[in-house]
């Protein structure tokens, strides 16, 4: 604390920039009341909470204090964003290229936080009641604000810059994290716990992509305009069933399954003169901005078979984009950025998405940097209510960065070595093939590294009905490699393997520590009803945070309960199991 304060005081304007300015707006309602002391004691940072809520040390209700806290968190977030922008405007020679990239990550993430906090405050500013699903939406956004700050901090620390200017970020990041944590605690106590309802346990739902095996040539179950029908047929070389001016594949007519609405369709092809674009990024740029209403349909980008060497980014203002390829190994998006080559983990991704409602179908995503280049991400996903279907993710360390918010992966293939499924999303992997590759000498494999940092975050990794096996290079190797289900990247790491096949490659202890006894008592690792040699639990770790759970506990981590997927996944057309397999008749 002393070192942070001394650094902070070297920049007087920074001290003024982050000095709180409070306004009293407590209201009187029938909600149970309390004092600053009583409410703050229920947060992870009671002393910090009391310090900034001291002017309000009077009787109030949890909703009042939640609004005050989020207002202060938003104010701090705006000031932090201004500070990062200021640092980026300094003489470029003041920082290394890696440091500049870390600052750019922080700017991007800080803006996401300002947007999320503004949206949250706008919804709760004048009400103490929210529909239960909307309350979970906001809890998800508040959980992500903590993840974003932690990602910023990780990048700054990894840049190893000795710059005094960069060190000035540490105290604001620390205080911002505490602000976000207190706000999340208040919100969870006021809007989630008080109105929490048991989620529905749903059986298997068959949706409109269920029978597609070979991409667009098998016919896509999409409803589209006559114009887009012509585009479709020019590549598909077959006629579609025409009904009342709307194109619909016959599959939909015969099964009665609701189709996925297409607002517009464009084609990307490597060959000049074929399709609308030769670049995926150009196609993304052509999509309309802020199309948050799925009722208006998806902006579909059909990417013709080929290898696309580009770094694709789908920003937050490009919502409800669906990218469809010709199949795994046929439509390939590839890159080779890595931490060793000077990129941050966050920005090493070949494909990055934050636009809400994103869907990918029949695509391979690769990072070809190789094991020797350490962290090298194929896909970074921070898009709420996003889904990947029949896609593959190929890399080594840190292949798939499930960064934040709610995500779903179905019938996918994930390949890697160390921490190759990581991040702090609320994510379910279902019916996926998870394959560990051969790592470098003296390394061991860890499938997951979940990054939950706060006990009130509604995040974690749930792996259901998947197969956990060795990839070909590992399976045929003469070297003995230890492989673990996961290790705790952050203090409240949460990962569940359930109803999955776990092969013999998994070490009998199951899980690996991160460093010493870090997080072993605060993590939540669980297994339920798995099969295979590697699923035997007799010799599993004895950490207090490790659990063998029953069906009631496992149901908390299903698609329906953990991601509210039964509400938003039907619009994607992707099959999913809402509950446990044992509930399916």
Coordinates of C-alpha atoms in Angstrom, one line a residue, residues 86-575:
X86 CA -3.5 10.1 -21.1
X87 CA -0.7 7.5 -20.8
X88 CA -1.2 6.4 -24.4
X89 CA -0.7 10.0 -25.5
X90 CA 2.7 10.3 -23.9
X91 CA 5.8 10.1 -26.0
X92 CA 5.8 6.6 -27.6
X93 CA 9.4 6.1 -26.7
X94 CA 8.3 6.2 -23.0
X95 CA 7.1 2.6 -23.3
X96 CA 8.0 -0.7 -24.9
X97 CA 5.8 -2.0 -27.7
X98 CA 4.5 -4.7 -25.3
X99 CA 3.6 -2.0 -22.7
X100 CA 1.8 0.0 -25.4
X101 CA -0.2 -3.2 -26.3
X102 CA -1.0 -3.7 -22.6
X103 CA -2.3 -0.1 -22.3
X104 CA -4.4 -0.5 -25.4
X105 CA -5.9 -3.6 -23.8
X106 CA -6.7 -1.6 -20.7
X107 CA -8.3 1.1 -22.7
X108 CA -10.5 -1.4 -24.6
X109 CA -11.5 -3.1 -21.3
X110 CA -12.1 0.1 -19.4
X111 CA -14.5 1.3 -22.1
X112 CA -16.4 -2.0 -21.9
X113 CA -16.7 -1.4 -18.1
X114 CA -18.0 2.1 -18.5
X115 CA -20.6 0.8 -21.0
X116 CA -21.7 -2.0 -18.7
X117 CA -21.8 0.1 -15.6
X118 CA -23.8 2.8 -17.4
X119 CA -26.3 0.3 -18.7
X120 CA -26.7 -1.3 -15.3
X121 CA -27.2 2.0 -13.5
X122 CA -29.7 3.1 -16.0
X123 CA -31.9 0.0 -15.3
X124 CA -31.8 0.1 -11.5
X125 CA -31.6 3.8 -10.9
X126 CA -35.3 4.2 -10.2
X127 CA -36.5 0.7 -9.2
X128 CA -36.0 -1.9 -6.6
X129 CA -37.5 -4.7 -8.6
X130 CA -36.2 -6.4 -11.8
X131 CA -37.4 -9.5 -13.7
X132 CA -35.3 -12.4 -12.6
X133 CA -33.6 -12.9 -16.0
X134 CA -32.8 -9.3 -16.3
X135 CA -31.2 -9.3 -12.8
X136 CA -29.0 -12.2 -13.9
X137 CA -28.0 -10.3 -17.0
X138 CA -26.8 -7.4 -14.9
X139 CA -25.0 -9.7 -12.5
X140 CA -23.2 -11.2 -15.5
X141 CA -22.2 -7.7 -16.7
X142 CA -20.9 -6.7 -13.2
X143 CA -19.0 -10.0 -13.0
X144 CA -17.3 -9.1 -16.3
X145 CA -16.2 -5.7 -15.0
X146 CA -14.0 -7.5 -12.5
X147 CA -12.7 -9.8 -15.2
X148 CA -11.8 -6.8 -17.4
X149 CA -9.8 -5.1 -14.7
X150 CA -8.0 -8.3 -13.8
X151 CA -7.1 -8.8 -17.5
X152 CA -5.8 -5.2 -17.6
X153 CA -3.7 -5.8 -14.5
X154 CA -2.3 -9.1 -15.9
X155 CA -1.2 -7.4 -19.1
X156 CA 0.4 -4.5 -17.2
X157 CA 2.3 -6.8 -14.9
X158 CA 3.4 -9.1 -17.7
X159 CA 4.9 -6.2 -19.6
X160 CA 7.5 -5.9 -16.8
X161 CA 7.8 -2.2 -17.5
X162 CA 9.8 -0.2 -14.8
X163 CA 8.1 3.0 -15.9
X164 CA 6.8 5.2 -13.1
X165 CA 3.9 6.3 -15.3
X166 CA 2.8 2.7 -15.8
X167 CA 3.2 2.0 -12.1
X168 CA 0.7 4.8 -11.5
X169 CA -2.0 2.4 -12.9
X170 CA -1.6 -0.1 -10.1
X171 CA -3.5 1.8 -7.3
X172 CA -6.4 2.8 -9.6
X173 CA -6.7 -0.8 -10.8
X174 CA -6.7 -2.1 -7.2
X175 CA -9.3 0.5 -6.1
X176 CA -11.4 -0.1 -9.2
X177 CA -11.4 -3.9 -8.5
X178 CA -12.6 -3.2 -5.0
X179 CA -15.3 -0.8 -6.2
X180 CA -16.5 -3.5 -8.7
X181 CA -16.4 -6.2 -6.1
X182 CA -18.5 -4.2 -3.6
X183 CA -21.0 -3.2 -6.3
X184 CA -21.3 -6.9 -7.4
X185 CA -21.8 -8.0 -3.7
X186 CA -24.5 -5.3 -3.1
X187 CA -26.3 -6.1 -6.4
X188 CA -26.2 -9.9 -5.8
X189 CA -27.5 -9.4 -2.3
X190 CA -30.2 -7.0 -3.3
X191 CA -31.5 -8.3 -6.7
X192 CA -30.3 -11.9 -7.0
X193 CA -30.4 -13.6 -3.6
X194 CA -33.7 -12.0 -2.6
X195 CA -35.5 -13.0 -5.8
X196 CA -33.6 -16.1 -6.9
X197 CA -35.7 -18.7 -8.5
X198 CA -34.7 -22.3 -9.3
X199 CA -33.9 -22.7 -13.0
X200 CA -35.6 -25.1 -15.2
X201 CA -34.1 -28.5 -16.0
X202 CA -34.8 -29.0 -19.7
X203 CA -34.3 -32.1 -21.8
X204 CA -32.5 -32.3 -25.1
X205 CA -33.8 -29.8 -27.7
X206 CA -33.2 -30.5 -31.4
X207 CA -32.8 -27.3 -33.3
X208 CA -32.3 -26.4 -36.9
X209 CA -28.6 -27.1 -37.3
X210 CA -28.9 -30.6 -35.9
X211 CA -28.6 -32.4 -39.2
X212 CA -26.0 -30.3 -40.9
X213 CA -22.7 -32.1 -41.4
X214 CA -20.9 -30.5 -44.3
X215 CA -21.7 -26.8 -44.1
X216 CA -23.6 -24.9 -46.7
X217 CA -23.6 -27.7 -49.2
X218 CA -25.9 -29.7 -47.1
X219 CA -28.3 -26.8 -47.0
X220 CA -28.7 -24.3 -44.2
X221 CA -31.9 -24.1 -42.3
X222 CA -32.2 -20.3 -42.6
X223 CA -35.0 -18.0 -43.5
X224 CA -33.8 -15.4 -45.9
X225 CA -35.0 -12.9 -48.5
X226 CA -35.2 -13.6 -52.2
X227 CA -32.0 -11.6 -52.8
X228 CA -30.1 -13.7 -50.2
X229 CA -31.6 -16.8 -51.8
X230 CA -29.9 -15.9 -55.1
X231 CA -26.6 -15.6 -53.2
X232 CA -27.1 -18.9 -51.5
X233 CA -28.0 -20.7 -54.7
X234 CA -25.1 -19.2 -56.6
X235 CA -22.7 -21.1 -54.3
X236 CA -24.9 -24.0 -53.3
X237 CA -25.9 -24.9 -56.9
X238 CA -29.3 -26.1 -55.8
X239 CA -32.7 -24.7 -55.5
X240 CA -34.4 -23.9 -52.2
X241 CA -38.0 -24.4 -51.3
X242 CA -39.8 -21.1 -51.8
X243 CA -42.7 -20.3 -49.5
X244 CA -44.5 -17.0 -49.4
X245 CA -41.5 -15.1 -50.5
X246 CA -39.3 -16.4 -47.7
X247 CA -36.6 -19.0 -48.4
X248 CA -36.7 -22.0 -46.2
X249 CA -34.9 -25.4 -46.5
X250 CA -37.2 -28.4 -46.8
X251 CA -35.8 -29.8 -43.5
X252 CA -37.7 -27.1 -41.7
X253 CA -41.0 -27.8 -43.5
X254 CA -40.9 -31.5 -42.7
X255 CA -39.8 -31.4 -39.1
X256 CA -41.7 -28.3 -37.9
X257 CA -38.6 -26.8 -36.4
X258 CA -38.5 -23.1 -36.2
X259 CA -35.8 -21.6 -38.6
X260 CA -33.2 -19.0 -37.9
X261 CA -34.1 -15.6 -39.3
X262 CA -31.5 -14.0 -41.6
X263 CA -31.6 -10.2 -42.0
X264 CA -28.8 -10.2 -44.6
X265 CA -26.3 -12.6 -46.0
X266 CA -22.8 -11.8 -47.5
X267 CA -20.2 -14.1 -48.9
X268 CA -16.4 -14.1 -48.2
X269 CA -14.2 -15.9 -50.7
X270 CA -10.4 -15.9 -51.2
X271 CA -11.0 -15.8 -55.0
X272 CA -11.3 -12.3 -56.5
X273 CA -14.6 -11.7 -58.2
X274 CA -16.4 -14.4 -56.2
X275 CA -18.6 -13.3 -53.3
X276 CA -18.9 -9.9 -51.7
X277 CA -15.6 -9.7 -49.8
X278 CA -12.2 -11.4 -49.8
X279 CA -11.6 -10.5 -46.1
X280 CA -13.6 -11.6 -43.1
X281 CA -12.9 -8.3 -41.4
X282 CA -14.3 -6.4 -44.3
X283 CA -17.5 -8.4 -44.1
X284 CA -17.7 -7.7 -40.3
X285 CA -17.3 -4.0 -41.0
X286 CA -20.3 -4.1 -43.4
X287 CA -22.6 -5.4 -40.7
X288 CA -25.0 -2.9 -39.2
X289 CA -24.2 -1.4 -35.8
X290 CA -25.9 -2.3 -32.5
X291 CA -28.4 -4.8 -33.8
X292 CA -29.2 -6.1 -30.4
X293 CA -32.6 -7.4 -31.2
X294 CA -32.4 -11.0 -32.4
X295 CA -36.0 -10.6 -33.7
X296 CA -34.6 -8.6 -36.7
X297 CA -32.4 -11.6 -37.7
X298 CA -28.8 -12.4 -38.0
X299 CA -26.2 -10.8 -40.3
X300 CA -24.8 -14.0 -41.8
X301 CA -21.3 -14.1 -43.2
X302 CA -20.7 -17.3 -45.2
X303 CA -17.0 -17.9 -45.5
X304 CA -16.2 -20.1 -48.5
X305 CA -13.8 -23.0 -48.0
X306 CA -10.2 -21.8 -47.8
X307 CA -7.4 -20.7 -45.4
X308 CA -7.8 -17.1 -44.2
X309 CA -4.7 -15.7 -42.7
X310 CA -6.1 -12.7 -40.9
X311 CA -6.8 -11.5 -37.4
X312 CA -10.5 -11.1 -37.1
X313 CA -12.1 -8.8 -34.5
X314 CA -15.8 -8.4 -33.9
X315 CA -16.4 -5.3 -31.7
X316 CA -19.2 -4.7 -29.3
X317 CA -21.3 -2.6 -31.7
X318 CA -21.5 -5.6 -34.1
X319 CA -24.2 -7.7 -32.6
X320 CA -26.0 -10.8 -33.8
X321 CA -23.4 -11.8 -36.4
X322 CA -23.4 -15.4 -37.5
X323 CA -20.3 -16.7 -39.4
X324 CA -20.8 -20.0 -41.2
X325 CA -18.1 -22.0 -42.9
X326 CA -17.8 -25.1 -45.0
X327 CA -16.8 -27.4 -42.1
X328 CA -13.9 -28.1 -39.7
X329 CA -10.6 -28.2 -41.6
X330 CA -12.3 -26.7 -44.7
X331 CA -12.9 -23.1 -43.7
X332 CA -9.8 -22.1 -41.6
X333 CA -9.0 -18.8 -39.9
X334 CA -5.3 -18.8 -38.8
X335 CA -2.7 -16.6 -37.2
X336 CA 0.5 -17.0 -35.2
X337 CA 0.7 -14.2 -32.6
X338 CA 2.2 -15.1 -29.3
X339 CA 3.5 -13.7 -26.0
X340 CA 7.1 -14.6 -26.9
X341 CA 6.8 -12.5 -30.0
X342 CA 5.7 -9.4 -28.0
X343 CA 1.9 -9.7 -27.9
X344 CA -0.2 -9.7 -24.8
X345 CA -2.1 -12.9 -24.2
X346 CA -5.3 -10.9 -24.7
X347 CA -4.2 -9.6 -28.1
X348 CA -2.5 -12.7 -29.3
X349 CA -5.9 -14.1 -30.5
X350 CA -6.4 -15.0 -34.1
X351 CA -10.1 -14.4 -33.7
X352 CA -11.6 -12.1 -31.1
X353 CA -15.2 -11.3 -30.5
X354 CA -17.2 -9.1 -28.0
X355 CA -20.3 -8.5 -30.0
X356 CA -23.3 -9.9 -28.2
X357 CA -25.2 -12.8 -29.8
X358 CA -22.3 -14.0 -31.9
X359 CA -22.6 -17.5 -33.5
X360 CA -20.0 -19.5 -35.4
X361 CA -20.7 -22.7 -37.3
X362 CA -18.4 -25.1 -39.2
X363 CA -15.1 -23.1 -38.8
X364 CA -11.6 -24.0 -37.7
X365 CA -9.7 -21.4 -35.7
X366 CA -5.9 -21.8 -35.4
X367 CA -2.9 -20.3 -33.7
X368 CA 0.1 -21.9 -35.3
X369 CA 2.8 -20.2 -33.1
X370 CA 3.5 -23.6 -31.5
X371 CA 4.3 -24.7 -28.0
X372 CA 7.7 -23.0 -28.0
X373 CA 6.0 -19.6 -28.2
X374 CA 4.1 -20.1 -24.9
X375 CA 0.7 -18.2 -24.7
X376 CA -0.8 -18.1 -28.1
X377 CA -4.6 -17.8 -28.4
X378 CA -6.7 -19.1 -31.3
X379 CA -10.0 -17.6 -30.1
X380 CA -10.8 -15.0 -27.4
X381 CA -14.5 -14.7 -26.7
X382 CA -16.0 -12.0 -24.6
X383 CA -19.4 -11.9 -26.3
X384 CA -22.4 -12.4 -24.1
X385 CA -24.9 -15.1 -25.2
X386 CA -22.4 -16.4 -27.9
X387 CA -22.3 -19.9 -29.3
X388 CA -19.9 -22.0 -31.3
X389 CA -21.2 -25.1 -33.1
X390 CA -19.1 -27.7 -34.9
X391 CA -16.0 -25.6 -34.7
X392 CA -12.4 -26.6 -33.9
X393 CA -9.9 -24.6 -31.9
X394 CA -6.3 -25.5 -32.5
X395 CA -3.3 -24.3 -30.5
X396 CA -1.0 -25.3 -27.7
X397 CA -0.8 -23.1 -24.6
X398 CA -4.0 -20.9 -24.1
X399 CA -5.8 -22.1 -27.2
X400 CA -9.4 -21.0 -26.2
X401 CA -9.8 -17.8 -24.1
X402 CA -13.4 -18.0 -22.8
X403 CA -12.8 -14.5 -21.4
X404 CA -16.1 -13.3 -19.9
X405 CA -19.9 -13.3 -20.0
X406 CA -22.1 -16.3 -21.1
X407 CA -21.0 -18.8 -23.7
X408 CA -21.9 -22.2 -25.2
X409 CA -19.8 -24.6 -27.3
X410 CA -21.5 -27.7 -28.8
X411 CA -19.9 -30.5 -30.9
X412 CA -16.6 -28.7 -31.0
X413 CA -13.0 -29.9 -31.0
X414 CA -10.4 -28.2 -28.7
X415 CA -6.7 -29.0 -28.9
X416 CA -3.9 -27.8 -26.7
X417 CA -1.3 -28.4 -24.0
X418 CA -1.2 -25.9 -21.1
X419 CA -4.3 -24.1 -19.8
X420 CA -5.9 -24.5 -23.2
X421 CA -9.4 -23.7 -22.0
X422 CA -9.1 -20.7 -19.8
X423 CA -10.8 -17.4 -18.8
X424 CA -13.6 -16.3 -16.6
X425 CA -16.8 -16.7 -18.6
X426 CA -19.9 -18.6 -17.5
X427 CA -19.4 -21.3 -20.1
X428 CA -20.7 -24.7 -20.9
X429 CA -19.0 -27.2 -23.3
X430 CA -21.3 -29.9 -24.4
X431 CA -20.6 -32.9 -26.6
X432 CA -17.1 -31.6 -27.4
X433 CA -13.9 -33.5 -28.1
X434 CA -11.2 -32.1 -25.8
X435 CA -7.7 -33.4 -26.9
X436 CA -4.4 -32.8 -25.1
X437 CA -1.4 -32.5 -27.4
X438 CA 2.3 -33.3 -26.8
X439 CA 3.9 -30.4 -24.8
X440 CA 7.5 -29.3 -24.7
X441 CA 10.0 -31.3 -22.7
X442 CA 9.6 -31.2 -18.9
X443 CA 6.1 -29.7 -19.3
X444 CA 2.8 -31.2 -18.2
X445 CA -0.7 -30.6 -19.6
X446 CA -3.5 -28.8 -17.9
X447 CA -6.8 -28.7 -19.7
X448 CA -8.5 -25.8 -17.8
X449 CA -7.3 -22.7 -16.0
X450 CA -10.4 -20.9 -14.8
X451 CA -10.0 -17.3 -13.7
X452 CA -12.8 -16.4 -11.2
X453 CA -11.5 -13.8 -8.8
X454 CA -14.5 -13.0 -6.6
X455 CA -16.9 -15.2 -4.7
X456 CA -19.9 -13.3 -6.1
X457 CA -19.0 -13.8 -9.8
X458 CA -21.5 -16.1 -11.6
X459 CA -18.7 -17.6 -13.7
X460 CA -17.0 -20.9 -14.2
X461 CA -16.3 -23.7 -16.7
X462 CA -18.7 -26.5 -17.0
X463 CA -17.8 -29.5 -19.2
X464 CA -20.7 -31.8 -19.9
X465 CA -20.9 -35.0 -22.0
X466 CA -17.5 -34.4 -23.6
X467 CA -14.7 -36.8 -24.3
X468 CA -11.3 -36.1 -22.7
X469 CA -8.6 -37.9 -24.7
X470 CA -5.0 -37.6 -26.0
X471 CA -4.5 -36.1 -29.4
X472 CA -2.6 -38.2 -31.9
X473 CA 0.9 -36.8 -31.2
X474 CA 0.5 -37.4 -27.5
X475 CA -1.2 -40.8 -27.9
X476 CA 1.7 -42.1 -30.1
X477 CA 4.5 -40.6 -28.1
X478 CA 6.9 -42.7 -26.1
X479 CA 7.2 -39.9 -23.5
X480 CA 5.2 -40.1 -20.3
X481 CA 3.3 -36.8 -19.9
X482 CA 1.2 -35.9 -16.9
X483 CA -2.2 -34.4 -17.8
X484 CA -4.6 -32.8 -15.4
X485 CA -8.2 -31.6 -15.6
X486 CA -7.2 -28.1 -14.5
X487 CA -5.4 -25.8 -12.2
X488 CA -6.5 -22.7 -10.3
X489 CA -5.5 -19.6 -12.3
X490 CA -7.2 -17.3 -9.8
X491 CA -8.4 -17.4 -6.2
X492 CA -12.0 -18.6 -6.7
X493 CA -11.4 -20.8 -9.8
X494 CA -14.5 -22.9 -10.6
X495 CA -14.6 -25.9 -12.9
X496 CA -16.9 -28.8 -13.2
X497 CA -16.5 -32.0 -15.3
X498 CA -19.8 -33.9 -15.5
X499 CA -21.2 -36.8 -17.5
X500 CA -18.1 -36.9 -19.6
X501 CA -15.7 -39.6 -20.8
X502 CA -12.3 -39.2 -19.3
X503 CA -9.6 -41.4 -20.8
X504 CA -6.5 -42.8 -19.0
X505 CA -4.3 -39.8 -19.9
X506 CA -5.6 -37.9 -16.8
X507 CA -3.3 -38.3 -13.8
X508 CA -5.1 -40.1 -10.9
X509 CA -4.9 -37.0 -8.7
X510 CA -7.0 -35.2 -11.3
X511 CA -6.0 -31.6 -10.6
X512 CA -2.8 -29.7 -10.4
X513 CA -1.9 -26.7 -8.0
X514 CA -1.0 -23.4 -9.5
X515 CA 1.7 -22.4 -7.0
X516 CA 2.0 -24.0 -3.5
X517 CA -1.3 -23.9 -1.7
X518 CA -2.7 -20.9 -3.6
X519 CA -6.5 -21.1 -3.9
X520 CA -6.7 -24.7 -2.8
X521 CA -9.3 -23.8 -0.1
X522 CA -11.2 -21.1 -2.1
X523 CA -11.5 -22.8 -5.5
X524 CA -14.5 -25.0 -6.5
X525 CA -13.6 -28.0 -8.5
X526 CA -16.2 -30.8 -8.9
X527 CA -16.8 -34.0 -10.7
X528 CA -20.1 -35.8 -11.4
X529 CA -21.0 -39.1 -13.0
X530 CA -18.1 -39.3 -15.4
X531 CA -16.8 -42.5 -17.1
X532 CA -13.5 -43.9 -18.4
X533 CA -10.3 -44.9 -16.7
X534 CA -9.4 -41.3 -16.0
X535 CA -12.6 -40.6 -14.1
X536 CA -11.7 -42.8 -11.1
X537 CA -11.7 -40.6 -8.1
X538 CA -10.1 -42.8 -5.4
X539 CA -6.7 -41.0 -5.6
X540 CA -8.0 -37.5 -6.3
X541 CA -6.6 -34.4 -4.6
X542 CA -7.8 -33.8 -1.0
X543 CA -8.1 -30.1 -1.2
X544 CA -11.0 -28.6 0.7
X545 CA -12.2 -26.9 -2.5
X546 CA -12.5 -30.2 -4.4
X547 CA -15.9 -31.9 -4.4
X548 CA -17.6 -35.1 -5.7
X549 CA -21.1 -33.7 -6.2
X550 CA -24.6 -35.2 -6.6
X551 CA -27.2 -34.5 -9.3
X552 CA -28.8 -31.7 -7.4
X553 CA -25.5 -29.8 -7.1
X554 CA -24.5 -30.7 -10.7
X555 CA -27.8 -29.2 -12.0
X556 CA -26.5 -25.8 -11.0
X557 CA -23.9 -26.0 -13.8
X558 CA -26.2 -27.0 -16.7
X559 CA -27.0 -24.9 -19.7
X560 CA -30.4 -23.9 -18.3
X561 CA -29.2 -22.9 -14.8
X562 CA -25.6 -21.7 -15.4
X563 CA -26.0 -19.7 -18.6
X564 CA -29.8 -19.3 -18.9
X565 CA -29.3 -20.9 -22.3
X566 CA -32.8 -22.1 -22.6
X567 CA -33.8 -18.5 -23.1
X568 CA -31.3 -17.4 -25.7
X569 CA -30.0 -20.5 -27.4
X570 CA -33.2 -21.4 -29.4
X571 CA -32.7 -18.3 -31.5
X572 CA -29.3 -19.6 -32.6
X573 CA -30.7 -22.8 -34.0
X574 CA -28.1 -24.9 -32.1
X575 CA -29.0 -28.1 -30.4

